[in-house]
Amino acid sequence: MKNDVVVVIGSGSIAQAIARRIGTGKTILLADIKADNMLSVVEIFSKAGFNVQTQVVDVGDRTSVQELAKRAAELGDITSVIHTAGLSPSQAVAQDILKVDLYGTAVVLEEFGHVIAKNGVAIVIGSQSSYRLEIDALSQVQSDALAKLPPEELLQLPFIHEITDSLYAYQISKKGNALRVSAEAVRWGKRGARVNCISAGIIFTPLAYDELNSPERGEFYRNMLSKSPVGRGGTPDEIGALAEFISGPNGTYITGSDFLVDGGATANYKYGNS
């Protein structure tokens, strides 16, 4: 009997929280662009009884993603793909964000769509920031392009290639992730597999602290938290709980969906002054 394999791309707090919930008794293939980022995670997980393998991956490089997919398939049946890797507006310039967050996610879904096991599931971690785009920010033609174009064509789209603002690049990328998930659900369904997106709000991770302490956007994000209906940020375990439900036997009717999990921050943004 083959091992069940959980591929976890990105080694941050959310990735760890999800892996803990769905990785018991399975082989976890942890992938990150930096080997050093995985060392402490492997030590902690191994001592907790998890079977963890690692591989360096650059999601902005198709060959690197193909190598990861090949390695995962060699380890066993790929039952879960958890894609959390990405760059925030405070970490990179616009075109680098687009290459990793937009193009990289499209490549991950395409390549793992070739090897995912029957009844397998993928979860992409998006962002509530995509919900702050104006309703008419993208035309239907542009939305369809983000959802369906071959990944290599995405960065050549005029409205993508011209983006210079890092926050806008992040918002467009995350909107593109949700659209791509919806389109990929059709292809994944032909293999009997599912794929969904979780658009997370401010979850207390190192990346979130970068934003909360950012000179450009920190005050805005702190104000967002204080005015949100729940009055706080979220925890990685809260995202992990939802991911576990979507991945488990009670979530088998869910595919092509985008779950907004932000403590009501988007609701307040739209309706808080009404």
PDB file of N, CA and C in Angstrom, residues 9 33 57-66 68 81-87 94-113 123-125 146 149-155 160 169 172-174 176-177 180-181 184 187-188:
ATOM      1  N   ILE A   9       3.446  23.569   0.836  1.00  0.00           N
ATOM      2  CA  ILE A   9       4.330  24.536   0.189  1.00  0.00           C
ATOM      3  C   ILE A   9       4.337  25.818   1.006  1.00  0.00           C
ATOM      4  N   ILE A  33      11.294  27.879  -0.288  1.00  0.00           N
ATOM      5  CA  ILE A  33      12.378  28.384  -1.124  1.00  0.00           C
ATOM      6  C   ILE A  33      13.705  28.426  -0.366  1.00  0.00           C
ATOM      7  N   VAL A  57      11.911  24.537  -3.040  1.00  0.00           N
ATOM      8  CA  VAL A  57      11.126  24.831  -4.234  1.00  0.00           C
ATOM      9  C   VAL A  57      11.013  26.337  -4.419  1.00  0.00           C
ATOM     10  N   ASP A  58      11.054  26.747  -5.660  1.00  0.00           N
ATOM     11  CA  ASP A  58      10.770  28.127  -6.040  1.00  0.00           C
ATOM     12  C   ASP A  58       9.512  28.081  -6.889  1.00  0.00           C
ATOM     13  N   VAL A  59       8.382  28.523  -6.326  1.00  0.00           N
ATOM     14  CA  VAL A  59       7.117  28.393  -7.055  1.00  0.00           C
ATOM     15  C   VAL A  59       7.072  29.294  -8.278  1.00  0.00           C
ATOM     16  N   GLY A  60       7.977  30.258  -8.361  1.00  0.00           N
ATOM     17  CA  GLY A  60       8.057  31.099  -9.542  1.00  0.00           C
ATOM     18  C   GLY A  60       8.834  30.471 -10.675  1.00  0.00           C
ATOM     19  N   ASP A  61       9.252  29.233 -10.504  1.00  0.00           N
ATOM     20  CA  ASP A  61      10.032  28.497 -11.506  1.00  0.00           C
ATOM     21  C   ASP A  61       9.308  27.183 -11.790  1.00  0.00           C
ATOM     22  N   ARG A  62       8.770  27.040 -12.995  1.00  0.00           N
ATOM     23  CA  ARG A  62       7.973  25.855 -13.303  1.00  0.00           C
ATOM     24  C   ARG A  62       8.778  24.568 -13.123  1.00  0.00           C
ATOM     25  N   THR A  63      10.029  24.572 -13.551  1.00  0.00           N
ATOM     26  CA  THR A  63      10.845  23.364 -13.418  1.00  0.00           C
ATOM     27  C   THR A  63      10.975  22.941 -11.961  1.00  0.00           C
ATOM     28  N   SER A  64      11.130  23.909 -11.081  1.00  0.00           N
ATOM     29  CA  SER A  64      11.235  23.621  -9.657  1.00  0.00           C
ATOM     30  C   SER A  64       9.942  22.997  -9.130  1.00  0.00           C
ATOM     31  N   VAL A  65       8.800  23.519  -9.568  1.00  0.00           N
ATOM     32  CA  VAL A  65       7.510  22.967  -9.143  1.00  0.00           C
ATOM     33  C   VAL A  65       7.314  21.571  -9.715  1.00  0.00           C
ATOM     34  N   GLN A  66       7.735  21.364 -10.947  1.00  0.00           N
ATOM     35  CA  GLN A  66       7.641  20.025 -11.552  1.00  0.00           C
ATOM     36  C   GLN A  66       8.466  19.011 -10.774  1.00  0.00           C
ATOM     37  N   LEU A  68       9.166  19.162  -7.621  1.00  0.00           N
ATOM     38  CA  LEU A  68       8.460  18.908  -6.365  1.00  0.00           C
ATOM     39  C   LEU A  68       7.316  17.926  -6.579  1.00  0.00           C
ATOM     40  N   VAL A  81      -2.627  18.959  -1.071  1.00  0.00           N
ATOM     41  CA  VAL A  81      -1.647  19.979  -1.420  1.00  0.00           C
ATOM     42  C   VAL A  81      -2.062  21.263  -0.707  1.00  0.00           C
ATOM     43  N   ILE A  82      -1.199  21.744   0.144  1.00  0.00           N
ATOM     44  CA  ILE A  82      -1.474  22.960   0.898  1.00  0.00           C
ATOM     45  C   ILE A  82      -0.501  24.029   0.410  1.00  0.00           C
ATOM     46  N   HIS A  83      -1.025  25.019  -0.290  1.00  0.00           N
ATOM     47  CA  HIS A  83      -0.169  26.039  -0.894  1.00  0.00           C
ATOM     48  C   HIS A  83      -0.280  27.347  -0.114  1.00  0.00           C
ATOM     49  N   THR A  84       0.766  27.661   0.640  1.00  0.00           N
ATOM     50  CA  THR A  84       0.753  28.879   1.463  1.00  0.00           C
ATOM     51  C   THR A  84       1.842  29.861   1.076  1.00  0.00           C
ATOM     52  N   ALA A  85       2.727  29.485   0.154  1.00  0.00           N
ATOM     53  CA  ALA A  85       3.869  30.342  -0.172  1.00  0.00           C
ATOM     54  C   ALA A  85       3.413  31.620  -0.854  1.00  0.00           C
ATOM     55  N   GLY A  86       4.068  32.725  -0.529  1.00  0.00           N
ATOM     56  CA  GLY A  86       3.725  33.990  -1.166  1.00  0.00           C
ATOM     57  C   GLY A  86       4.531  35.134  -0.591  1.00  0.00           C
ATOM     58  N   LEU A  87       4.442  36.279  -1.257  1.00  0.00           N
ATOM     59  CA  LEU A  87       5.110  37.498  -0.827  1.00  0.00           C
ATOM     60  C   LEU A  87       4.066  38.549  -0.487  1.00  0.00           C
ATOM     61  N   ALA A  94       6.333  45.007  -6.970  1.00  0.00           N
ATOM     62  CA  ALA A  94       5.106  44.525  -7.592  1.00  0.00           C
ATOM     63  C   ALA A  94       5.314  43.316  -8.496  1.00  0.00           C
ATOM     64  N   GLN A  95       6.266  43.388  -9.408  1.00  0.00           N
ATOM     65  CA  GLN A  95       6.413  42.304 -10.375  1.00  0.00           C
ATOM     66  C   GLN A  95       6.916  41.013  -9.729  1.00  0.00           C
ATOM     67  N   ASP A  96       7.684  41.121  -8.656  1.00  0.00           N
ATOM     68  CA  ASP A  96       8.101  39.915  -7.933  1.00  0.00           C
ATOM     69  C   ASP A  96       6.911  39.275  -7.232  1.00  0.00           C
ATOM     70  N   ILE A  97       6.032  40.096  -6.677  1.00  0.00           N
ATOM     71  CA  ILE A  97       4.819  39.579  -6.039  1.00  0.00           C
ATOM     72  C   ILE A  97       3.954  38.857  -7.066  1.00  0.00           C
ATOM     73  N   LEU A  98       3.799  39.456  -8.228  1.00  0.00           N
ATOM     74  CA  LEU A  98       2.994  38.835  -9.280  1.00  0.00           C
ATOM     75  C   LEU A  98       3.589  37.510  -9.733  1.00  0.00           C
ATOM     76  N   LYS A  99       4.901  37.439  -9.827  1.00  0.00           N
ATOM     77  CA  LYS A  99       5.541  36.202 -10.279  1.00  0.00           C
ATOM     78  C   LYS A  99       5.341  35.077  -9.281  1.00  0.00           C
ATOM     79  N   VAL A 100       5.450  35.379  -7.999  1.00  0.00           N
ATOM     80  CA  VAL A 100       5.317  34.341  -6.972  1.00  0.00           C
ATOM     81  C   VAL A 100       3.845  34.054  -6.660  1.00  0.00           C
ATOM     82  N   ASP A 101       3.083  35.097  -6.361  1.00  0.00           N
ATOM     83  CA  ASP A 101       1.722  34.907  -5.867  1.00  0.00           C
ATOM     84  C   ASP A 101       0.723  34.568  -6.968  1.00  0.00           C
ATOM     85  N   LEU A 102       0.846  35.193  -8.118  1.00  0.00           N
ATOM     86  CA  LEU A 102      -0.091  34.951  -9.210  1.00  0.00           C
ATOM     87  C   LEU A 102       0.374  33.795 -10.103  1.00  0.00           C
ATOM     88  N   TYR A 103       1.509  33.981 -10.748  1.00  0.00           N
ATOM     89  CA  TYR A 103       2.040  32.952 -11.642  1.00  0.00           C
ATOM     90  C   TYR A 103       2.359  31.668 -10.874  1.00  0.00           C
ATOM     91  N   GLY A 104       3.024  31.782  -9.733  1.00  0.00           N
ATOM     92  CA  GLY A 104       3.433  30.606  -8.967  1.00  0.00           C
ATOM     93  C   GLY A 104       2.261  29.739  -8.550  1.00  0.00           C
ATOM     94  N   THR A 105       1.183  30.376  -8.109  1.00  0.00           N
ATOM     95  CA  THR A 105       0.008  29.607  -7.706  1.00  0.00           C
ATOM     96  C   THR A 105      -0.612  28.886  -8.899  1.00  0.00           C
ATOM     97  N   ALA A 106      -0.671  29.578 -10.039  1.00  0.00           N
ATOM     98  CA  ALA A 106      -1.225  28.949 -11.240  1.00  0.00           C
ATOM     99  C   ALA A 106      -0.405  27.728 -11.653  1.00  0.00           C
ATOM    100  N   VAL A 107       0.909  27.829 -11.542  1.00  0.00           N
ATOM    101  CA  VAL A 107       1.782  26.704 -11.890  1.00  0.00           C
ATOM    102  C   VAL A 107       1.592  25.548 -10.912  1.00  0.00           C
ATOM    103  N   VAL A 108       1.531  25.850  -9.628  1.00  0.00           N
ATOM    104  CA  VAL A 108       1.326  24.797  -8.622  1.00  0.00           C
ATOM    105  C   VAL A 108       0.038  24.029  -8.908  1.00  0.00           C
ATOM    106  N   LEU A 109      -1.050  24.750  -9.167  1.00  0.00           N
ATOM    107  CA  LEU A 109      -2.325  24.079  -9.416  1.00  0.00           C
ATOM    108  C   LEU A 109      -2.286  23.277 -10.721  1.00  0.00           C
ATOM    109  N   GLU A 110      -1.610  23.800 -11.717  1.00  0.00           N
ATOM    110  CA  GLU A 110      -1.526  23.063 -12.981  1.00  0.00           C
ATOM    111  C   GLU A 110      -0.707  21.789 -12.834  1.00  0.00           C
ATOM    112  N   GLU A 111       0.471  21.903 -12.239  1.00  0.00           N
ATOM    113  CA  GLU A 111       1.366  20.745 -12.139  1.00  0.00           C
ATOM    114  C   GLU A 111       0.812  19.680 -11.194  1.00  0.00           C
ATOM    115  N   PHE A 112       0.282  20.089 -10.055  1.00  0.00           N
ATOM    116  CA  PHE A 112      -0.245  19.086  -9.131  1.00  0.00           C
ATOM    117  C   PHE A 112      -1.591  18.546  -9.595  1.00  0.00           C
ATOM    118  N   GLY A 113      -2.257  19.279 -10.490  1.00  0.00           N
ATOM    119  CA  GLY A 113      -3.472  18.751 -11.088  1.00  0.00           C
ATOM    120  C   GLY A 113      -3.221  17.536 -11.957  1.00  0.00           C
ATOM    121  N   ILE A 123      -5.639  23.152  -1.100  1.00  0.00           N
ATOM    122  CA  ILE A 123      -6.093  24.397  -0.489  1.00  0.00           C
ATOM    123  C   ILE A 123      -5.053  25.472  -0.767  1.00  0.00           C
ATOM    124  N   VAL A 124      -5.515  26.573  -1.336  1.00  0.00           N
ATOM    125  CA  VAL A 124      -4.668  27.725  -1.597  1.00  0.00           C
ATOM    126  C   VAL A 124      -5.001  28.805  -0.568  1.00  0.00           C
ATOM    127  N   ILE A 125      -3.971  29.343   0.066  1.00  0.00           N
ATOM    128  CA  ILE A 125      -4.197  30.436   1.007  1.00  0.00           C
ATOM    129  C   ILE A 125      -4.145  31.761   0.257  1.00  0.00           C
ATOM    130  N   LEU A 146      -7.340  35.747 -15.952  1.00  0.00           N
ATOM    131  CA  LEU A 146      -6.667  35.333 -14.723  1.00  0.00           C
ATOM    132  C   LEU A 146      -7.042  33.907 -14.338  1.00  0.00           C
ATOM    133  N   LEU A 149      -6.045  31.484 -18.464  1.00  0.00           N
ATOM    134  CA  LEU A 149      -4.889  31.540 -19.358  1.00  0.00           C
ATOM    135  C   LEU A 149      -3.762  30.634 -18.877  1.00  0.00           C
ATOM    136  N   PRO A 150      -2.984  30.060 -19.784  1.00  0.00           N
ATOM    137  CA  PRO A 150      -1.781  29.335 -19.358  1.00  0.00           C
ATOM    138  C   PRO A 150      -0.924  30.237 -18.468  1.00  0.00           C
ATOM    139  N   PRO A 151      -0.345  29.693 -17.394  1.00  0.00           N
ATOM    140  CA  PRO A 151       0.405  30.526 -16.443  1.00  0.00           C
ATOM    141  C   PRO A 151       1.444  31.440 -17.084  1.00  0.00           C
ATOM    142  N   GLU A 152       2.149  30.930 -18.093  1.00  0.00           N
ATOM    143  CA  GLU A 152       3.200  31.734 -18.719  1.00  0.00           C
ATOM    144  C   GLU A 152       2.670  32.972 -19.411  1.00  0.00           C
ATOM    145  N   GLU A 153       1.389  33.014 -19.713  1.00  0.00           N
ATOM    146  CA  GLU A 153       0.808  34.181 -20.371  1.00  0.00           C
ATOM    147  C   GLU A 153       0.306  35.228 -19.379  1.00  0.00           C
ATOM    148  N   LEU A 154       0.177  34.853 -18.124  1.00  0.00           N
ATOM    149  CA  LEU A 154      -0.410  35.772 -17.144  1.00  0.00           C
ATOM    150  C   LEU A 154       0.405  37.050 -16.984  1.00  0.00           C
ATOM    151  N   LEU A 155       1.709  36.898 -16.815  1.00  0.00           N
ATOM    152  CA  LEU A 155       2.548  38.068 -16.548  1.00  0.00           C
ATOM    153  C   LEU A 155       2.717  38.960 -17.774  1.00  0.00           C
ATOM    154  N   ILE A 160      -1.511  43.441 -16.240  1.00  0.00           N
ATOM    155  CA  ILE A 160      -0.655  42.855 -15.214  1.00  0.00           C
ATOM    156  C   ILE A 160       0.775  43.390 -15.350  1.00  0.00           C
ATOM    157  N   ALA A 169      -0.568  44.898  -6.712  1.00  0.00           N
ATOM    158  CA  ALA A 169      -0.090  43.623  -7.255  1.00  0.00           C
ATOM    159  C   ALA A 169      -0.528  42.464  -6.375  1.00  0.00           C
ATOM    160  N   ILE A 172      -4.429  41.964  -6.763  1.00  0.00           N
ATOM    161  CA  ILE A 172      -4.737  41.323  -8.038  1.00  0.00           C
ATOM    162  C   ILE A 172      -4.311  39.860  -8.025  1.00  0.00           C
ATOM    163  N   SER A 173      -3.138  39.593  -7.446  1.00  0.00           N
ATOM    164  CA  SER A 173      -2.657  38.213  -7.379  1.00  0.00           C
ATOM    165  C   SER A 173      -3.613  37.333  -6.589  1.00  0.00           C
ATOM    166  N   LYS A 174      -4.054  37.816  -5.443  1.00  0.00           N
ATOM    167  CA  LYS A 174      -4.936  37.013  -4.603  1.00  0.00           C
ATOM    168  C   LYS A 174      -6.323  36.864  -5.215  1.00  0.00           C
ATOM    169  N   GLY A 176      -6.707  36.763  -8.405  1.00  0.00           N
ATOM    170  CA  GLY A 176      -6.399  35.769  -9.432  1.00  0.00           C
ATOM    171  C   GLY A 176      -6.347  34.361  -8.880  1.00  0.00           C
ATOM    172  N   ASN A 177      -5.844  34.205  -7.654  1.00  0.00           N
ATOM    173  CA  ASN A 177      -5.797  32.885  -7.024  1.00  0.00           C
ATOM    174  C   ASN A 177      -7.195  32.305  -6.860  1.00  0.00           C
ATOM    175  N   ARG A 180      -8.577  31.398 -10.251  1.00  0.00           N
ATOM    176  CA  ARG A 180      -7.893  30.221 -10.789  1.00  0.00           C
ATOM    177  C   ARG A 180      -8.390  28.954 -10.107  1.00  0.00           C
ATOM    178  N   VAL A 181      -8.614  29.021  -8.803  1.00  0.00           N
ATOM    179  CA  VAL A 181      -9.147  27.871  -8.063  1.00  0.00           C
ATOM    180  C   VAL A 181     -10.500  27.452  -8.625  1.00  0.00           C
ATOM    181  N   GLU A 184      -9.845  25.791 -12.000  1.00  0.00           N
ATOM    182  CA  GLU A 184      -9.128  24.526 -11.854  1.00  0.00           C
ATOM    183  C   GLU A 184     -10.004  23.433 -11.244  1.00  0.00           C
ATOM    184  N   ARG A 187     -11.132  21.040 -13.878  1.00  0.00           N
ATOM    185  CA  ARG A 187     -10.118  20.078 -14.337  1.00  0.00           C
ATOM    186  C   ARG A 187      -9.807  19.057 -13.248  1.00  0.00           C
ATOM    187  N   TRP A 188      -9.663  19.524 -12.007  1.00  0.00           N
ATOM    188  CA  TRP A 188      -9.367  18.602 -10.917  1.00  0.00           C
ATOM    189  C   TRP A 188     -10.507  17.608 -10.714  1.00  0.00           C
TER     190      TRP A 188
END
